[in-house]
mmCIF file of C-alpha atoms and ligand atoms in Angstrom:
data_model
loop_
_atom_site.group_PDB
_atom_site.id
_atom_site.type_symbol
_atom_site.label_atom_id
_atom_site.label_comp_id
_atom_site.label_asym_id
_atom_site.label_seq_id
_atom_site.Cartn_x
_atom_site.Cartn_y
_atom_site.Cartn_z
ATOM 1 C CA UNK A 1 63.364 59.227 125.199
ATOM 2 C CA UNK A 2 60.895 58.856 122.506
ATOM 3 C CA UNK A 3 62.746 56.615 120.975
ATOM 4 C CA UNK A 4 61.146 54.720 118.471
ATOM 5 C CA UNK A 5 59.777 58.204 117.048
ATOM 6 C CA UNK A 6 63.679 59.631 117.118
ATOM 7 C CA UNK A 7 64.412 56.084 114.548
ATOM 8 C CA UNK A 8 61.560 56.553 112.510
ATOM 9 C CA UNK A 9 62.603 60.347 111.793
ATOM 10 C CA UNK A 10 66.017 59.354 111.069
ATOM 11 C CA UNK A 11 64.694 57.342 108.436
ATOM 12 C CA UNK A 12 68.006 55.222 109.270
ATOM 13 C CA UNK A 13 69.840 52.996 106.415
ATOM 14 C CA UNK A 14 71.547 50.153 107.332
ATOM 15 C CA UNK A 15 74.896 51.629 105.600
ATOM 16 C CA UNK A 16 74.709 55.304 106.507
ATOM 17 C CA UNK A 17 76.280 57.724 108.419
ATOM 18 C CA UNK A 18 75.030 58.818 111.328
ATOM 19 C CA UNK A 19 75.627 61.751 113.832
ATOM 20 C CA UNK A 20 74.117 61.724 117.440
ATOM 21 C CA UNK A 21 75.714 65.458 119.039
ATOM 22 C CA UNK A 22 74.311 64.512 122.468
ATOM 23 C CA UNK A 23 75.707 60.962 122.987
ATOM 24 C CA UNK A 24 74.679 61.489 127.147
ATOM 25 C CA UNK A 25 74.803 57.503 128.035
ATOM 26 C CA UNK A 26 74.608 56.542 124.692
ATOM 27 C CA UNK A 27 70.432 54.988 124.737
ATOM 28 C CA UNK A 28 70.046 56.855 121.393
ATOM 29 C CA UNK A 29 73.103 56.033 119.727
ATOM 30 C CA UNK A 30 72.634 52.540 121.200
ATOM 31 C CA UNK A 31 69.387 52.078 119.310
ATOM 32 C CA UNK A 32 71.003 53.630 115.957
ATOM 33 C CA UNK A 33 73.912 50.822 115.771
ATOM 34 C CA UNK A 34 70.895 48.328 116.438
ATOM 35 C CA UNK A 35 70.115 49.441 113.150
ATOM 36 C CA UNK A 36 73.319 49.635 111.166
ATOM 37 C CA UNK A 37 74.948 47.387 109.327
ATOM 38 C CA UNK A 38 78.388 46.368 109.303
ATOM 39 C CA UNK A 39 79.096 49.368 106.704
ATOM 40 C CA UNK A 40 76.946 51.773 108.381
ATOM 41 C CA UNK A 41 78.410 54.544 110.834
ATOM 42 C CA UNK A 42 78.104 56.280 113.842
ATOM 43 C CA UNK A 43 79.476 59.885 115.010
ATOM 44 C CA UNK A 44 79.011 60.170 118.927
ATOM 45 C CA UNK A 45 79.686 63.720 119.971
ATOM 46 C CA UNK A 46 79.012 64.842 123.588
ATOM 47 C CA UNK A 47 81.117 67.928 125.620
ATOM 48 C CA UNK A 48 80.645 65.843 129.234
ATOM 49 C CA UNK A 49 83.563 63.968 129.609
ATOM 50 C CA UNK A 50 81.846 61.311 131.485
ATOM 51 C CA UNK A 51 79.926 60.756 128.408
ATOM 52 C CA UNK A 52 83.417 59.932 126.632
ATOM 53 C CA UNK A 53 83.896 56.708 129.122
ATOM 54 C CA UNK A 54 80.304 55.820 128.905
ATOM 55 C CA UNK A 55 81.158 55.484 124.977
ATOM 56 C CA UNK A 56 84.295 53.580 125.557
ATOM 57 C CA UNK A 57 82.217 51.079 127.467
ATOM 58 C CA UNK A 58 78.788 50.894 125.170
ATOM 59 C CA UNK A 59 81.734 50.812 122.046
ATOM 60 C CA UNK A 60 84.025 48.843 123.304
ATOM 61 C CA UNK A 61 86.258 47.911 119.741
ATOM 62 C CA UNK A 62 82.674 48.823 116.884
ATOM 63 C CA UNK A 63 84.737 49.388 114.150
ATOM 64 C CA UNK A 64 81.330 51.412 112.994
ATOM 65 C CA UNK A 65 81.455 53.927 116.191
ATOM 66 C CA UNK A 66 83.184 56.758 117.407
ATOM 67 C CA UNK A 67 83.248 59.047 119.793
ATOM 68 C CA UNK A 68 84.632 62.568 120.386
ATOM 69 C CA UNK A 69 84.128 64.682 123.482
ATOM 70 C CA UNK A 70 83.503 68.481 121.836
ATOM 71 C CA UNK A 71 80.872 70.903 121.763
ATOM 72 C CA UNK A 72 78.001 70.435 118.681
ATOM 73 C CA UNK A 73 78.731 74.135 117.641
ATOM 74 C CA UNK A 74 82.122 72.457 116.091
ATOM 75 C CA UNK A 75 80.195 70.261 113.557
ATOM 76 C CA UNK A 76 81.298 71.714 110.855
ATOM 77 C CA UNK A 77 84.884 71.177 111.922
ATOM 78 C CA UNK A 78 83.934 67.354 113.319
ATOM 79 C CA UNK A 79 82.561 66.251 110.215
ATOM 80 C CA UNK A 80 85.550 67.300 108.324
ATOM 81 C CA UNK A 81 84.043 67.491 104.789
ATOM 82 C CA UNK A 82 81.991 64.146 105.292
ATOM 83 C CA UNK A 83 78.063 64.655 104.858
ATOM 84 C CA UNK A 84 75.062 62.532 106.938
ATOM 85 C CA UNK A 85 72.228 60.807 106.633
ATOM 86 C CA UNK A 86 70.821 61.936 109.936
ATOM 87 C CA UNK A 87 71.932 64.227 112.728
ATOM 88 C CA UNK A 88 70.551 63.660 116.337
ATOM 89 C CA UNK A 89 70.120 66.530 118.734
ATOM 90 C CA UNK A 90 68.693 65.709 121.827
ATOM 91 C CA UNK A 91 69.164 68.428 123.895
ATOM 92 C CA UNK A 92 69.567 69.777 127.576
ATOM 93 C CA UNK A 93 71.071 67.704 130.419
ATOM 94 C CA UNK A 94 71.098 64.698 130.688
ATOM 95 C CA UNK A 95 69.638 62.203 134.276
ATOM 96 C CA UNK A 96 72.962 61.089 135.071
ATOM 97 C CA UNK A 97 74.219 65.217 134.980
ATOM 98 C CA UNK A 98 71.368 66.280 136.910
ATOM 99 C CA UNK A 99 71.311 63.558 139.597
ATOM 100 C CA UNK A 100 74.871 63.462 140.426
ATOM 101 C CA UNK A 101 75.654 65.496 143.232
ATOM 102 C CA UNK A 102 79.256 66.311 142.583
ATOM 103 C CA UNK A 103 77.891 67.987 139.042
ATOM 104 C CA UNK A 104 76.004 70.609 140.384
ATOM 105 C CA UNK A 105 73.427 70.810 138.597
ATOM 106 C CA UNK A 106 70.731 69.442 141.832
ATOM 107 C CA UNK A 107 69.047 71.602 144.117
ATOM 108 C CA UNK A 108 67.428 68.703 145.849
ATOM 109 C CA UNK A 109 70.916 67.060 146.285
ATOM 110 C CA UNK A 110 73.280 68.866 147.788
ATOM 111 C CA UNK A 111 77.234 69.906 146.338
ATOM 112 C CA UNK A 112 79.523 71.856 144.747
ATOM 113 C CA UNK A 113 77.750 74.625 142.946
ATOM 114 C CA UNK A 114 79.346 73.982 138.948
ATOM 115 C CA UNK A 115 76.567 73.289 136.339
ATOM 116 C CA UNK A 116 79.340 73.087 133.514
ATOM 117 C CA UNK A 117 78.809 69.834 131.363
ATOM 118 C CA UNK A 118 82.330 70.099 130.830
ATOM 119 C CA UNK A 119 83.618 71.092 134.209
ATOM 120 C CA UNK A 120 87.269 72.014 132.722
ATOM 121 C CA UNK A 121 86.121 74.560 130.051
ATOM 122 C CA UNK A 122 84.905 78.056 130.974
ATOM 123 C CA UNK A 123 83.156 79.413 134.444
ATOM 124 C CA UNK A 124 81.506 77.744 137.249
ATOM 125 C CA UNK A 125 77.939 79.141 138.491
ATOM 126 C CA UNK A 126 79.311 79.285 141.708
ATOM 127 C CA UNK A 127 82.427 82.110 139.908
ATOM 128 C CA UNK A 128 79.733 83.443 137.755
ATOM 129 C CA UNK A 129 77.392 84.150 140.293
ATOM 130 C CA UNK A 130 80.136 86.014 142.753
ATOM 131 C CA UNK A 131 81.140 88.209 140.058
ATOM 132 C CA UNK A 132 78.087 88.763 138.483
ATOM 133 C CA UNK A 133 75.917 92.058 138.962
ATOM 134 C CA UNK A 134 72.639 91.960 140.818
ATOM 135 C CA UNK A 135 70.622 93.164 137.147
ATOM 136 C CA UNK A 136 72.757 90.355 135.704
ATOM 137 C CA UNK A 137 71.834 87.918 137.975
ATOM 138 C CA UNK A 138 68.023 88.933 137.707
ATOM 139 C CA UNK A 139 68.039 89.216 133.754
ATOM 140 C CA UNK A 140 69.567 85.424 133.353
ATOM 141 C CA UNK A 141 67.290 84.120 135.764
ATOM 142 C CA UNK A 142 64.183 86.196 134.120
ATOM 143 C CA UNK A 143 65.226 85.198 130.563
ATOM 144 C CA UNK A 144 66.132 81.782 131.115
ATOM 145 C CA UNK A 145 64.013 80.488 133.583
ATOM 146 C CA UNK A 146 61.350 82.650 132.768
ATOM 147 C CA UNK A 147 60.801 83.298 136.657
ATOM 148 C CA UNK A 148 58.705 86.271 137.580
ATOM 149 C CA UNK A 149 60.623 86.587 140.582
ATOM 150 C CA UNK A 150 63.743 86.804 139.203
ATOM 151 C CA UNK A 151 64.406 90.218 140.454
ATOM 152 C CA UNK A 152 64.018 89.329 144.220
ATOM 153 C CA UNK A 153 66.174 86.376 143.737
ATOM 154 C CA UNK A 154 68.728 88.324 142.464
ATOM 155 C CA UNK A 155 68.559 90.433 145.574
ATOM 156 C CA UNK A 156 68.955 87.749 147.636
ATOM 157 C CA UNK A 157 71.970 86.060 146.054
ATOM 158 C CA UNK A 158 73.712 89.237 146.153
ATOM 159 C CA UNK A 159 73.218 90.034 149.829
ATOM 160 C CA UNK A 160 74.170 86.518 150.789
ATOM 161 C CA UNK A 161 77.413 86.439 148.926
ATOM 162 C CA UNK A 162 78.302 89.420 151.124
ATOM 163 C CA UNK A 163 78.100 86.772 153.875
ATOM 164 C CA UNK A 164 80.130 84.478 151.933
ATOM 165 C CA UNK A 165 80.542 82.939 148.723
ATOM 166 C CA UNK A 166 77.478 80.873 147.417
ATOM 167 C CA UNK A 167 79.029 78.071 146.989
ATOM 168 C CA UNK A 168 77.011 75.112 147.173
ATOM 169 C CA UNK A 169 73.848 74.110 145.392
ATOM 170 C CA UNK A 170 72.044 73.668 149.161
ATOM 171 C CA UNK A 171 72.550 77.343 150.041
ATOM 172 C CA UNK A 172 71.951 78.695 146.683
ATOM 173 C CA UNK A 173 68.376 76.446 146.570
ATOM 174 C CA UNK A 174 67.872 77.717 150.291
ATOM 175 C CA UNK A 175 68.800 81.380 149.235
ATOM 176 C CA UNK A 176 65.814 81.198 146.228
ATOM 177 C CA UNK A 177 63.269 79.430 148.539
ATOM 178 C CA UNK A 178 63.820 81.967 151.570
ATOM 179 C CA UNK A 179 63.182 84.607 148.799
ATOM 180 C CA UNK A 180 60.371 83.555 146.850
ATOM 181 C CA UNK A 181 58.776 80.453 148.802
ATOM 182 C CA UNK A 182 56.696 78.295 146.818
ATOM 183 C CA UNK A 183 54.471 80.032 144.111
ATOM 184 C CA UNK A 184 53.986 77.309 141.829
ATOM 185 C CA UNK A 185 52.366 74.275 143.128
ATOM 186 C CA UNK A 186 54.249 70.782 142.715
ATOM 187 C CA UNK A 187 57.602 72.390 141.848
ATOM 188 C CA UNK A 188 60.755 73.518 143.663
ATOM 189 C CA UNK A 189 60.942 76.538 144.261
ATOM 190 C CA UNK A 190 64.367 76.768 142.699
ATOM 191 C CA UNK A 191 63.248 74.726 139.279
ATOM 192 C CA UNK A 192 63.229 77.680 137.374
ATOM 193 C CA UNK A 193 66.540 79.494 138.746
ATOM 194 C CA UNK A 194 68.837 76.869 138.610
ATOM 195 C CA UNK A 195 67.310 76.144 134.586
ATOM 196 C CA UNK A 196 68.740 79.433 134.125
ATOM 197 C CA UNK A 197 71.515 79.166 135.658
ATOM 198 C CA UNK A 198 72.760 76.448 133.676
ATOM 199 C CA UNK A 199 71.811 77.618 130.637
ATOM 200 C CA UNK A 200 73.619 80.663 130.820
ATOM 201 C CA UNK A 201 76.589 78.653 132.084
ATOM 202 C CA UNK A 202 77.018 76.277 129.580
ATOM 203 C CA UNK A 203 75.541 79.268 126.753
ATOM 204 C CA UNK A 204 73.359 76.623 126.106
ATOM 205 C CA UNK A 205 70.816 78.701 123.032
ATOM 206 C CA UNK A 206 73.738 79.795 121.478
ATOM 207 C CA UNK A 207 75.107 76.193 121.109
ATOM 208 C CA UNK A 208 71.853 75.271 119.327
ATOM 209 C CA UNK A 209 71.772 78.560 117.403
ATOM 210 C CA UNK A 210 75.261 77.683 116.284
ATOM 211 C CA UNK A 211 74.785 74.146 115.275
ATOM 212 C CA UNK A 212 71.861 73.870 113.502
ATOM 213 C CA UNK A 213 73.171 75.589 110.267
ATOM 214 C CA UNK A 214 76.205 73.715 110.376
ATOM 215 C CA UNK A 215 73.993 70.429 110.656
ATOM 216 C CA UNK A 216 71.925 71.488 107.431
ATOM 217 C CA UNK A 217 74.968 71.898 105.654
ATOM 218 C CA UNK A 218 76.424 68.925 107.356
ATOM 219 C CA UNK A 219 73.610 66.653 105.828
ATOM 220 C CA UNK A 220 73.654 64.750 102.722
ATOM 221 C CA UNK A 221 70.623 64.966 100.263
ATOM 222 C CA UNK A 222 67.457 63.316 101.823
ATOM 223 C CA UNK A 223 69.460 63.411 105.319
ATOM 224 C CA UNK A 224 67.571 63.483 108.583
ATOM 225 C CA UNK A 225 67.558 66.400 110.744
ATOM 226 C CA UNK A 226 66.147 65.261 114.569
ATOM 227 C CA UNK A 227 65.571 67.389 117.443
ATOM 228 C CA UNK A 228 64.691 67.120 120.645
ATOM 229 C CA UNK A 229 64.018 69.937 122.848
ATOM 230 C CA UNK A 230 62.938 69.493 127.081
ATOM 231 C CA UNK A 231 62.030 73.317 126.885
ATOM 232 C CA UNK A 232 60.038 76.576 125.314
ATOM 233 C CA UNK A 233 63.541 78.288 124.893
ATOM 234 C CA UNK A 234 65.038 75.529 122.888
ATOM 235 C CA UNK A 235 62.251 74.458 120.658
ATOM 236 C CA UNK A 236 61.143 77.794 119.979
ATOM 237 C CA UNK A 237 64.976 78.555 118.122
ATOM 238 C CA UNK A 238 64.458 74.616 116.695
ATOM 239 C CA UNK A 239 61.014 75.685 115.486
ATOM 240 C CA UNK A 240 61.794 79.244 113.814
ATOM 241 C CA UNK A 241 64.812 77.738 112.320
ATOM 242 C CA UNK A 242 63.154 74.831 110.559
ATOM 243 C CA UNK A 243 60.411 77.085 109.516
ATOM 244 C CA UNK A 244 62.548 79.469 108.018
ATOM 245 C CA UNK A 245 65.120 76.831 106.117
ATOM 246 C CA UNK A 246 62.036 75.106 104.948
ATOM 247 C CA UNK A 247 61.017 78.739 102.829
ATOM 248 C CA UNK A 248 62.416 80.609 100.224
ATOM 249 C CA UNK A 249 64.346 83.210 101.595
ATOM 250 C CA UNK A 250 61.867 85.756 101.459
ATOM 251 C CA UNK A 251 63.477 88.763 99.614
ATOM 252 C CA UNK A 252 63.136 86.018 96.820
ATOM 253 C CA UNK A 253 60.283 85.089 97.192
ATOM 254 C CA UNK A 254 57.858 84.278 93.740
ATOM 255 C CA UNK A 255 61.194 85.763 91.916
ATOM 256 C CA UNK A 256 62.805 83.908 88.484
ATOM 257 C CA UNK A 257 66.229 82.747 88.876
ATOM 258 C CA UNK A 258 66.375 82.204 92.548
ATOM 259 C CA UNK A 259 70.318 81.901 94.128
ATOM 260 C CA UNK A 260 70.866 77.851 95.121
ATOM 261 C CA UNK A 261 71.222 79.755 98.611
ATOM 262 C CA UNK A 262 68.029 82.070 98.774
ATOM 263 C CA UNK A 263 65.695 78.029 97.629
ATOM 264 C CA UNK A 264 64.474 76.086 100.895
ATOM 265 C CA UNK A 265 66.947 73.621 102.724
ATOM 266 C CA UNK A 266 64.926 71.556 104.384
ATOM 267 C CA UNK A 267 61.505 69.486 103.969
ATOM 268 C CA UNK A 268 59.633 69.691 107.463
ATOM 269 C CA UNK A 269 58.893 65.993 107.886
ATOM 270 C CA UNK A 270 55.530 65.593 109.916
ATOM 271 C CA UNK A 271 54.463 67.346 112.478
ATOM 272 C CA UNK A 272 56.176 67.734 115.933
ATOM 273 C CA UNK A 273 55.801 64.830 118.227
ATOM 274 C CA UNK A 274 54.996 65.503 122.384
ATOM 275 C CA UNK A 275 55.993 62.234 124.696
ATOM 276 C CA UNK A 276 52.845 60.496 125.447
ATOM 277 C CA UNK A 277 51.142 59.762 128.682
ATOM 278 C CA UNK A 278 52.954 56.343 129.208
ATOM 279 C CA UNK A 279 56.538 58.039 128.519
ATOM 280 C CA UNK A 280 55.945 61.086 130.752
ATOM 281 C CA UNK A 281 54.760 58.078 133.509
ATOM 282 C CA UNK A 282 58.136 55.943 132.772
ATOM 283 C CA UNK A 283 60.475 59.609 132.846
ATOM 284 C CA UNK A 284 59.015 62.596 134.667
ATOM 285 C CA UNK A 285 61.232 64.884 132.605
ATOM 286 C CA UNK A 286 59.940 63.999 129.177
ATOM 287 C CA UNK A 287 56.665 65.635 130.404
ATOM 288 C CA UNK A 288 57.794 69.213 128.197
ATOM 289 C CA UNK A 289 59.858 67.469 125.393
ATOM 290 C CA UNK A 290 58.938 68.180 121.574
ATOM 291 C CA UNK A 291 60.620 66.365 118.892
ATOM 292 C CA UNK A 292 60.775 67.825 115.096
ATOM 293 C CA UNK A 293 62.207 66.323 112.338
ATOM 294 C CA UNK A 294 63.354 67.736 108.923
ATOM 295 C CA UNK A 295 64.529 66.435 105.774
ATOM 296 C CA UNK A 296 68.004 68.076 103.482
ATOM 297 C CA UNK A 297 66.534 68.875 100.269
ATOM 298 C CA UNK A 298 68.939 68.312 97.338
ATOM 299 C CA UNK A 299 70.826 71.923 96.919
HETATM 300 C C1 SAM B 1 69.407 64.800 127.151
HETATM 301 S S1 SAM B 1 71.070 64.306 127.186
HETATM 302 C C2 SAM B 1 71.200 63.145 125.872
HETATM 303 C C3 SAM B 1 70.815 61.752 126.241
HETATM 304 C C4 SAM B 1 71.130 60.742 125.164
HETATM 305 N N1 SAM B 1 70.329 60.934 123.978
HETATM 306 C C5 SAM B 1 70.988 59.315 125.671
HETATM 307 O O1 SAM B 1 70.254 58.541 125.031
HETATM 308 O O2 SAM B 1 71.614 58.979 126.681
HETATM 309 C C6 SAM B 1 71.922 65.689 126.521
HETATM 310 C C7 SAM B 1 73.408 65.507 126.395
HETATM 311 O O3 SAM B 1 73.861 66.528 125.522
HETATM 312 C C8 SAM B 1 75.090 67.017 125.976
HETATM 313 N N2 SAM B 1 75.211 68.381 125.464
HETATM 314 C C9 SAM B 1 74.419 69.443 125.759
HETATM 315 N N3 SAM B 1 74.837 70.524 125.098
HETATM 316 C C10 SAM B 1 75.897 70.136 124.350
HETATM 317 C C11 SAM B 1 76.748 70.817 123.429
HETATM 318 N N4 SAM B 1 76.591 72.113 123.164
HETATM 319 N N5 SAM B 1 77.713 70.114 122.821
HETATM 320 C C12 SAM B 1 77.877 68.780 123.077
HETATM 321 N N6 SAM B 1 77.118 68.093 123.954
HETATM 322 C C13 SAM B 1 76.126 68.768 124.577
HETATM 323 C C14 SAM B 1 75.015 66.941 127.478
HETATM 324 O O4 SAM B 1 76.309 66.864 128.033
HETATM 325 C C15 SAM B 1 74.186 65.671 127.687
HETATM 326 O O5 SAM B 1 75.027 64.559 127.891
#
């Protein structure tokens, strides 16, 4: 996924450290060890556990590489003190999550209804959405999947789990297309709930939210800050963030003797790169991703 732009914005050095949060299959961090010497390093972090045997393959024994299966909002405590030259974040799910049946994340596939990108930590969609309230329901799927008819897909889901349990992704897709049949041309009519659904299952904002100041401090002076976002939601919290570390904080604005924490953290580094029209052609999914790239300014 844009991946010569994602090297060129890490600004990679042969013997730095490096931090990719969303390891996935490991193309990206792949690429970075292409580019790393034998003193250079690479932290692979990624909460799918399928991701940690894809790295045990791609590493086999690279003394430069490791892996750890945890969420990115424990930087702080993954980095352990150490700082980086660049930190990767390229976010969402990933192909091999959304195409594998058993994962739940497919409504054109059918199986168990999970969406958790790390099946053994917290709730299911399918336990979410049996316990969840109908206003619930219709303010996750109207926030996070910005659906307009969010309320009379909640009403649905609720009257079918009366039934019985919704518990595969078929009848949950089947559920949203009985209740709000095809309003947007080209698309499923179940894109936008089952985006929501897994965002608010895996708290997937609040991750970012939580990360990104942990990556700023996480970076060494001149380090790389990367992001790629698939979605509005996410790259509007990757955009206002960047903005805002890249300013004086602005009750201090034009003031003498300026706190080291009130000056700018980062140094927005060009200007935010969409895939082009051969990328979106090669992957589909890449047609709504936005990469931005900042730079740690010396405290
Ligand atoms: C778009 S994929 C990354 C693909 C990867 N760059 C590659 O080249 O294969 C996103 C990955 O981030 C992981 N992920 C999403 N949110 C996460 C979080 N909060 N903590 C850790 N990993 C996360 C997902 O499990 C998924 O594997």
């Amino acid at each position: 996924m844009l991946l010569d732009a994602v090297l060129d914005a890490l600004a990679i050095r042969a013997d730095g450290f490096y931090v990719d949060a969303t390891f996935g299959r490991g193309g990206h961090a792949a690429a970075i060890l292409g580019r790393l010497g034998e003193k250079g390093r690479l932290l692979a972090i990624d909460r799918d556990p399928d991701a940690s045997t894809a790295a045990a393959s791609l590493f086999g024994g690279d003394p430069r590489a490791t892996f750890t299966q945890a969420r990115f909002s424990e930087l702080s405590r993954l980095m352990a003190g150490r700082a980086a030259d660049g930190i990767l974040f390229d976010l969402g799910v990933s192909s091999p999550q959304l195409d594998d049946p058993r994962r739940g994340f497919s409504f054109l596939r059918d199986g168990p209804l999970d969406m958790r990108m790390d099946p053994r930590q917290g709730e299911s969609a399918s336990q979410w959405l049996a316990r969840a309230s109908e206003r619930e329901i219709a303010t996750v799927i109207g926030r996070y999947g910005e659906e307009r008819h969010a309320r009379r897909i909640a009403r649905a889901i609720v009257a079918a789990r009366t039934a019985a349990p919704v518990t595969t992704t078929g009848r949950l897709a089947a559920i949203i297309a009985a209740a709000a049949p095809g309003h947007e041309p080209g698309r499923h009519p179940a894109t936008r709930s089952f985006q929501a659904l897994r965002i608010h299952v895996n708290r997937e904002l609040d991750e970012i939210e939580r990360a990104l100041p942990q990556a700023v401090k996480a970076l060494a002076p001149d380090g790389r800050l990367v992001v790629i976002s698939f979605h509005s939601l996410e790259d509007r919290i990757v955009k206002r963030f960047m903005r805002a570390t890249s300013r004086e904080a602005p009750r201090w604005a034009g003031l003498p003797d300026m706190p080291a924490d009130a000056r700018p953290k980062l140094t927005l580094v060009g200007r935010a790169i969409f895939a082009d029209a051969a990328e979106i052609a090669r992957n589909p999914r890449a047609r709504s991703a936005v990469l931005r790239a900042a730079r740690r300014v010396a405290p």
